[in-house]
């Protein structure tokens, strides 16, 4: 089995590469390939899309590589390959992003990405550091062993507002609800960085690599 970690110049992939390599080895889940090659993505059994920075820049960075976005969409939408979006990679699963301008997402999750507006003005933006997960989709296979109170590491100023409650699997409290995990069908995404979230993050990665939706 091949796991494609998409490299489209949208952040440092080193930590994600090491975490997914480690868990692929521990679960005997196959080989991780860091790639921007549409043909490799088309043949991959699982797809991981990271993303750091602003939604518009990540979206355009993905579209700038000829055939890459099309290969991802075909693999996930047509052939049902398991997909894991991380940070802005998760945000791009939404219908639209509203960071600086309106930019369409993949439309997989019924929601839009908006600036975090905490009801406590003492809370700073970006939302940065550790926060406690509040799990809503505990029966999801990728959340096996993940419980409310587990810690995850966040760095973001925008978050997904999910219109279909069943598609939000976990949130955190940061002056109000902030979406932490979304998913449906063969797709899952985390606003936090699982590769930096210690035991809970590694458990999520291992679960994803063994998931058979």
PDB file of C-alpha atoms in Angstrom:
ATOM      1  CA  UNK A   1       0.000   0.000   0.000  1.00  0.00           C
ATOM      2  CA  UNK A   2       1.168   3.518  -0.818  1.00  0.00           C
ATOM      3  CA  UNK A   3       0.383   6.607   1.259  1.00  0.00           C
ATOM      4  CA  UNK A   4       0.844   9.850  -0.705  1.00  0.00           C
ATOM      5  CA  UNK A   5       1.815  12.883   1.378  1.00  0.00           C
ATOM      6  CA  UNK A   6       1.180  15.835  -0.914  1.00  0.00           C
ATOM      7  CA  UNK A   7       4.058  18.307  -1.279  1.00  0.00           C
ATOM      8  CA  UNK A   8       2.919  21.566  -2.857  1.00  0.00           C
ATOM      9  CA  UNK A   9       5.192  24.062  -1.046  1.00  0.00           C
ATOM     10  CA  UNK A  10       2.612  24.756   1.657  1.00  0.00           C
ATOM     11  CA  UNK A  11       4.686  24.372   4.802  1.00  0.00           C
ATOM     12  CA  UNK A  12       7.408  22.255   6.301  1.00  0.00           C
ATOM     13  CA  UNK A  13       6.565  18.595   5.708  1.00  0.00           C
ATOM     14  CA  UNK A  14       9.370  17.183   7.832  1.00  0.00           C
ATOM     15  CA  UNK A  15       7.348  16.547  11.010  1.00  0.00           C
ATOM     16  CA  UNK A  16       4.366  15.100   9.141  1.00  0.00           C
ATOM     17  CA  UNK A  17       6.622  12.878   7.041  1.00  0.00           C
ATOM     18  CA  UNK A  18       8.371  11.479  10.118  1.00  0.00           C
ATOM     19  CA  UNK A  19       5.117  10.874  12.026  1.00  0.00           C
ATOM     20  CA  UNK A  20       3.387   9.117   9.136  1.00  0.00           C
ATOM     21  CA  UNK A  21       6.516   7.077   8.355  1.00  0.00           C
ATOM     22  CA  UNK A  22       6.737   5.972  11.972  1.00  0.00           C
ATOM     23  CA  UNK A  23       3.114   4.922  12.230  1.00  0.00           C
ATOM     24  CA  UNK A  24       3.138   3.252   8.802  1.00  0.00           C
ATOM     25  CA  UNK A  25       6.048   1.126  10.000  1.00  0.00           C
ATOM     26  CA  UNK A  26       4.420   0.356  13.362  1.00  0.00           C
ATOM     27  CA  UNK A  27       1.100  -0.653  11.780  1.00  0.00           C
ATOM     28  CA  UNK A  28       2.611  -2.332   8.708  1.00  0.00           C
ATOM     29  CA  UNK A  29       0.467   0.006   6.631  1.00  0.00           C
ATOM     30  CA  UNK A  30       2.682   0.386   3.604  1.00  0.00           C
ATOM     31  CA  UNK A  31       5.077   2.959   2.190  1.00  0.00           C
ATOM     32  CA  UNK A  32       4.887   6.736   2.565  1.00  0.00           C
ATOM     33  CA  UNK A  33       5.747   8.759  -0.530  1.00  0.00           C
ATOM     34  CA  UNK A  34       6.151  12.543  -0.418  1.00  0.00           C
ATOM     35  CA  UNK A  35       5.023  13.700  -3.851  1.00  0.00           C
ATOM     36  CA  UNK A  36       3.548  16.343  -6.109  1.00  0.00           C
ATOM     37  CA  UNK A  37       3.279  13.929  -9.031  1.00  0.00           C
ATOM     38  CA  UNK A  38      -0.354  13.476 -10.161  1.00  0.00           C
ATOM     39  CA  UNK A  39       0.421   9.970 -11.461  1.00  0.00           C
ATOM     40  CA  UNK A  40       1.746   8.880  -8.053  1.00  0.00           C
ATOM     41  CA  UNK A  41      -1.312  10.387  -6.352  1.00  0.00           C
ATOM     42  CA  UNK A  42      -3.605   8.600  -8.799  1.00  0.00           C
ATOM     43  CA  UNK A  43      -2.034   5.250  -7.881  1.00  0.00           C
ATOM     44  CA  UNK A  44      -1.899   5.882  -4.117  1.00  0.00           C
ATOM     45  CA  UNK A  45      -4.064   3.945  -1.700  1.00  0.00           C
ATOM     46  CA  UNK A  46      -4.324   6.820   0.814  1.00  0.00           C
ATOM     47  CA  UNK A  47      -3.842  10.561   0.490  1.00  0.00           C
ATOM     48  CA  UNK A  48      -2.629  13.049   3.109  1.00  0.00           C
ATOM     49  CA  UNK A  49      -2.930  16.777   2.366  1.00  0.00           C
ATOM     50  CA  UNK A  50      -1.166  19.125   4.787  1.00  0.00           C
ATOM     51  CA  UNK A  51      -1.243  22.913   4.633  1.00  0.00           C
ATOM     52  CA  UNK A  52       0.172  25.857   6.559  1.00  0.00           C
ATOM     53  CA  UNK A  53      -0.506  29.557   6.107  1.00  0.00           C
ATOM     54  CA  UNK A  54      -3.433  31.195   4.352  1.00  0.00           C
ATOM     55  CA  UNK A  55      -6.304  29.363   2.651  1.00  0.00           C
ATOM     56  CA  UNK A  56      -6.034  31.283  -0.671  1.00  0.00           C
ATOM     57  CA  UNK A  57      -2.283  30.698  -0.965  1.00  0.00           C
ATOM     58  CA  UNK A  58      -2.630  26.971  -0.255  1.00  0.00           C
ATOM     59  CA  UNK A  59      -5.505  26.627  -2.690  1.00  0.00           C
ATOM     60  CA  UNK A  60      -3.586  28.351  -5.473  1.00  0.00           C
ATOM     61  CA  UNK A  61      -0.421  26.462  -4.663  1.00  0.00           C
ATOM     62  CA  UNK A  62      -2.265  23.200  -5.164  1.00  0.00           C
ATOM     63  CA  UNK A  63      -3.851  24.389  -8.405  1.00  0.00           C
ATOM     64  CA  UNK A  64      -0.493  25.610  -9.744  1.00  0.00           C
ATOM     65  CA  UNK A  65       0.803  22.055 -10.124  1.00  0.00           C
ATOM     66  CA  UNK A  66      -0.640  20.732 -13.350  1.00  0.00           C
ATOM     67  CA  UNK A  67      -3.028  17.841 -12.780  1.00  0.00           C
ATOM     68  CA  UNK A  68      -2.437  17.509  -9.029  1.00  0.00           C
ATOM     69  CA  UNK A  69      -5.782  18.746  -7.755  1.00  0.00           C
ATOM     70  CA  UNK A  70      -7.611  16.744 -10.405  1.00  0.00           C
ATOM     71  CA  UNK A  71      -5.758  13.606  -9.325  1.00  0.00           C
ATOM     72  CA  UNK A  72      -6.731  14.190  -5.678  1.00  0.00           C
ATOM     73  CA  UNK A  73     -10.381  14.838  -6.522  1.00  0.00           C
ATOM     74  CA  UNK A  74     -10.602  11.770  -8.738  1.00  0.00           C
ATOM     75  CA  UNK A  75      -8.938   9.539  -6.151  1.00  0.00           C
ATOM     76  CA  UNK A  76     -11.190  10.692  -3.318  1.00  0.00           C
ATOM     77  CA  UNK A  77     -14.501  11.452  -5.046  1.00  0.00           C
ATOM     78  CA  UNK A  78     -14.548   8.764  -7.730  1.00  0.00           C
ATOM     79  CA  UNK A  79     -12.441   5.942  -6.312  1.00  0.00           C
ATOM     80  CA  UNK A  80     -13.090   6.466  -2.611  1.00  0.00           C
ATOM     81  CA  UNK A  81      -9.479   6.582  -1.468  1.00  0.00           C
ATOM     82  CA  UNK A  82      -9.143   7.479   2.250  1.00  0.00           C
ATOM     83  CA  UNK A  83      -8.133  11.133   2.643  1.00  0.00           C
ATOM     84  CA  UNK A  84      -6.611  12.979   5.616  1.00  0.00           C
ATOM     85  CA  UNK A  85      -6.493  16.796   5.552  1.00  0.00           C
ATOM     86  CA  UNK A  86      -4.274  18.605   8.073  1.00  0.00           C
ATOM     87  CA  UNK A  87      -4.718  22.260   9.123  1.00  0.00           C
ATOM     88  CA  UNK A  88      -5.376  24.217   5.892  1.00  0.00           C
ATOM     89  CA  UNK A  89      -5.536  20.847   4.139  1.00  0.00           C
ATOM     90  CA  UNK A  90      -8.578  20.189   6.318  1.00  0.00           C
ATOM     91  CA  UNK A  91     -10.000  23.673   5.679  1.00  0.00           C
ATOM     92  CA  UNK A  92      -9.912  23.074   1.927  1.00  0.00           C
ATOM     93  CA  UNK A  93     -12.447  20.284   2.456  1.00  0.00           C
ATOM     94  CA  UNK A  94     -15.083  23.019   3.077  1.00  0.00           C
ATOM     95  CA  UNK A  95     -17.333  24.650   0.506  1.00  0.00           C
ATOM     96  CA  UNK A  96     -15.603  28.019   0.771  1.00  0.00           C
ATOM     97  CA  UNK A  97     -12.864  29.868   2.601  1.00  0.00           C
ATOM     98  CA  UNK A  98     -13.278  33.493   3.674  1.00  0.00           C
ATOM     99  CA  UNK A  99      -9.680  34.341   4.568  1.00  0.00           C
ATOM    100  CA  UNK A 100      -8.941  37.713   2.927  1.00  0.00           C
ATOM    101  CA  UNK A 101     -11.228  36.812   0.011  1.00  0.00           C
ATOM    102  CA  UNK A 102     -13.795  34.197  -0.985  1.00  0.00           C
ATOM    103  CA  UNK A 103     -12.077  31.116  -2.339  1.00  0.00           C
ATOM    104  CA  UNK A 104     -13.904  27.855  -3.157  1.00  0.00           C
ATOM    105  CA  UNK A 105     -12.859  24.695  -1.365  1.00  0.00           C
ATOM    106  CA  UNK A 106     -13.405  21.090  -2.434  1.00  0.00           C
ATOM    107  CA  UNK A 107     -16.988  21.158  -1.155  1.00  0.00           C
ATOM    108  CA  UNK A 108     -16.679  17.844   0.692  1.00  0.00           C
ATOM    109  CA  UNK A 109     -17.758  19.253   4.060  1.00  0.00           C
ATOM    110  CA  UNK A 110     -20.827  21.463   4.321  1.00  0.00           C
ATOM    111  CA  UNK A 111     -19.266  24.523   5.881  1.00  0.00           C
ATOM    112  CA  UNK A 112     -17.143  27.601   5.423  1.00  0.00           C
ATOM    113  CA  UNK A 113     -13.841  28.770   6.895  1.00  0.00           C
ATOM    114  CA  UNK A 114     -14.149  31.969   8.931  1.00  0.00           C
ATOM    115  CA  UNK A 115     -11.925  33.993  11.248  1.00  0.00           C
ATOM    116  CA  UNK A 116     -12.032  32.869  14.874  1.00  0.00           C
ATOM    117  CA  UNK A 117     -13.862  35.442  17.013  1.00  0.00           C
ATOM    118  CA  UNK A 118     -13.538  34.435  20.682  1.00  0.00           C
ATOM    119  CA  UNK A 119     -16.207  35.775  23.021  1.00  0.00           C
ATOM    120  CA  UNK A 120     -13.412  36.374  25.545  1.00  0.00           C
ATOM    121  CA  UNK A 121     -11.425  39.351  24.244  1.00  0.00           C
ATOM    122  CA  UNK A 122      -8.434  38.311  26.359  1.00  0.00           C
ATOM    123  CA  UNK A 123      -7.924  35.299  24.084  1.00  0.00           C
ATOM    124  CA  UNK A 124      -5.428  36.051  21.349  1.00  0.00           C
ATOM    125  CA  UNK A 125      -5.557  35.184  17.688  1.00  0.00           C
ATOM    126  CA  UNK A 126      -3.987  33.046  16.318  1.00  0.00           C
ATOM    127  CA  UNK A 127      -5.227  30.183  18.450  1.00  0.00           C
ATOM    128  CA  UNK A 128      -1.819  28.712  19.194  1.00  0.00           C
ATOM    129  CA  UNK A 129      -0.741  25.883  21.460  1.00  0.00           C
ATOM    130  CA  UNK A 130      -2.353  22.971  23.259  1.00  0.00           C
ATOM    131  CA  UNK A 131      -6.084  22.597  23.736  1.00  0.00           C
ATOM    132  CA  UNK A 132      -8.363  19.823  24.969  1.00  0.00           C
ATOM    133  CA  UNK A 133     -10.462  17.961  22.446  1.00  0.00           C
ATOM    134  CA  UNK A 134     -14.206  17.578  22.970  1.00  0.00           C
ATOM    135  CA  UNK A 135     -15.120  14.471  20.983  1.00  0.00           C
ATOM    136  CA  UNK A 136     -18.525  14.280  19.276  1.00  0.00           C
ATOM    137  CA  UNK A 137     -17.933  11.395  16.875  1.00  0.00           C
ATOM    138  CA  UNK A 138     -16.533   8.816  19.274  1.00  0.00           C
ATOM    139  CA  UNK A 139     -17.866   5.936  17.144  1.00  0.00           C
ATOM    140  CA  UNK A 140     -15.746   6.962  14.134  1.00  0.00           C
ATOM    141  CA  UNK A 141     -13.001   4.358  13.503  1.00  0.00           C
ATOM    142  CA  UNK A 142     -10.291   7.019  13.130  1.00  0.00           C
ATOM    143  CA  UNK A 143     -11.185   8.331  16.601  1.00  0.00           C
ATOM    144  CA  UNK A 144     -10.804   4.937  18.253  1.00  0.00           C
ATOM    145  CA  UNK A 145      -8.945   5.513  21.520  1.00  0.00           C
ATOM    146  CA  UNK A 146      -9.330   9.308  21.264  1.00  0.00           C
ATOM    147  CA  UNK A 147     -11.316  10.790  24.150  1.00  0.00           C
ATOM    148  CA  UNK A 148     -12.567  14.136  25.367  1.00  0.00           C
ATOM    149  CA  UNK A 149      -9.725  15.751  27.254  1.00  0.00           C
ATOM    150  CA  UNK A 150      -6.972  14.481  24.982  1.00  0.00           C
ATOM    151  CA  UNK A 151      -4.573  17.248  23.974  1.00  0.00           C
ATOM    152  CA  UNK A 152      -3.933  18.512  20.453  1.00  0.00           C
ATOM    153  CA  UNK A 153      -1.642  21.222  19.108  1.00  0.00           C
ATOM    154  CA  UNK A 154      -3.158  24.110  17.128  1.00  0.00           C
ATOM    155  CA  UNK A 155      -1.795  27.063  15.143  1.00  0.00           C
ATOM    156  CA  UNK A 156      -4.515  28.908  13.208  1.00  0.00           C
ATOM    157  CA  UNK A 157      -6.564  32.096  12.944  1.00  0.00           C
ATOM    158  CA  UNK A 158      -9.416  30.690  10.837  1.00  0.00           C
ATOM    159  CA  UNK A 159     -11.640  27.713  11.524  1.00  0.00           C
ATOM    160  CA  UNK A 160     -14.392  25.775   9.791  1.00  0.00           C
ATOM    161  CA  UNK A 161     -18.007  26.527  10.662  1.00  0.00           C
ATOM    162  CA  UNK A 162     -19.753  23.244   9.885  1.00  0.00           C
ATOM    163  CA  UNK A 163     -23.364  23.459   8.681  1.00  0.00           C
ATOM    164  CA  UNK A 164     -24.086  19.727   8.978  1.00  0.00           C
ATOM    165  CA  UNK A 165     -23.495  18.759  12.628  1.00  0.00           C
ATOM    166  CA  UNK A 166     -22.814  15.093  11.870  1.00  0.00           C
ATOM    167  CA  UNK A 167     -19.751  16.126   9.858  1.00  0.00           C
ATOM    168  CA  UNK A 168     -18.060  17.694  12.896  1.00  0.00           C
ATOM    169  CA  UNK A 169     -16.393  14.942  14.910  1.00  0.00           C
ATOM    170  CA  UNK A 170     -14.635  17.046  17.567  1.00  0.00           C
ATOM    171  CA  UNK A 171     -14.147  20.631  18.675  1.00  0.00           C
ATOM    172  CA  UNK A 172     -12.263  22.628  21.280  1.00  0.00           C
ATOM    173  CA  UNK A 173     -13.293  25.568  23.417  1.00  0.00           C
ATOM    174  CA  UNK A 174     -11.515  28.837  22.652  1.00  0.00           C
ATOM    175  CA  UNK A 175     -13.974  31.510  23.639  1.00  0.00           C
ATOM    176  CA  UNK A 176     -16.614  29.397  21.886  1.00  0.00           C
ATOM    177  CA  UNK A 177     -16.633  26.205  19.847  1.00  0.00           C
ATOM    178  CA  UNK A 178     -13.770  25.806  17.371  1.00  0.00           C
ATOM    179  CA  UNK A 179     -13.964  22.869  14.959  1.00  0.00           C
ATOM    180  CA  UNK A 180     -11.121  20.417  15.506  1.00  0.00           C
ATOM    181  CA  UNK A 181     -12.002  17.308  13.444  1.00  0.00           C
ATOM    182  CA  UNK A 182     -14.367  16.868  10.503  1.00  0.00           C
ATOM    183  CA  UNK A 183     -15.214  13.860   8.413  1.00  0.00           C
ATOM    184  CA  UNK A 184     -17.600  11.985   6.176  1.00  0.00           C
ATOM    185  CA  UNK A 185     -17.424   8.898   3.967  1.00  0.00           C
ATOM    186  CA  UNK A 186     -13.724   8.201   3.272  1.00  0.00           C
ATOM    187  CA  UNK A 187     -12.561  11.677   4.312  1.00  0.00           C
ATOM    188  CA  UNK A 188     -11.264  13.023   7.596  1.00  0.00           C
ATOM    189  CA  UNK A 189      -9.527  16.251   8.539  1.00  0.00           C
ATOM    190  CA  UNK A 190      -7.965  17.804  11.624  1.00  0.00           C
ATOM    191  CA  UNK A 191      -7.535  21.517  12.236  1.00  0.00           C
ATOM    192  CA  UNK A 192      -4.704  20.680  14.624  1.00  0.00           C
ATOM    193  CA  UNK A 193      -1.403  19.107  13.668  1.00  0.00           C
ATOM    194  CA  UNK A 194      -1.515  15.396  14.584  1.00  0.00           C
ATOM    195  CA  UNK A 195       2.204  15.084  13.912  1.00  0.00           C
ATOM    196  CA  UNK A 196       2.811  17.584  16.754  1.00  0.00           C
ATOM    197  CA  UNK A 197       0.092  16.282  19.083  1.00  0.00           C
ATOM    198  CA  UNK A 198       2.082  13.515  20.753  1.00  0.00           C
ATOM    199  CA  UNK A 199       0.212  10.330  21.705  1.00  0.00           C
ATOM    200  CA  UNK A 200      -3.269  11.429  20.577  1.00  0.00           C
ATOM    201  CA  UNK A 201      -1.950  12.590  17.214  1.00  0.00           C
ATOM    202  CA  UNK A 202       0.018   9.427  16.594  1.00  0.00           C
ATOM    203  CA  UNK A 203      -3.029   7.349  17.525  1.00  0.00           C
ATOM    204  CA  UNK A 204      -5.128   9.259  14.973  1.00  0.00           C
ATOM    205  CA  UNK A 205      -2.513   8.695  12.285  1.00  0.00           C
ATOM    206  CA  UNK A 206      -2.302   4.976  13.077  1.00  0.00           C
ATOM    207  CA  UNK A 207      -6.086   4.683  13.015  1.00  0.00           C
ATOM    208  CA  UNK A 208      -6.255   6.430   9.639  1.00  0.00           C
ATOM    209  CA  UNK A 209      -3.620   4.146   8.161  1.00  0.00           C
ATOM    210  CA  UNK A 210      -5.610   1.082   9.235  1.00  0.00           C
ATOM    211  CA  UNK A 211      -9.044   2.506   8.369  1.00  0.00           C
ATOM    212  CA  UNK A 212     -11.050   0.521   5.830  1.00  0.00           C
ATOM    213  CA  UNK A 213     -14.065   2.724   5.025  1.00  0.00           C
TER     214      UNK A 213
END
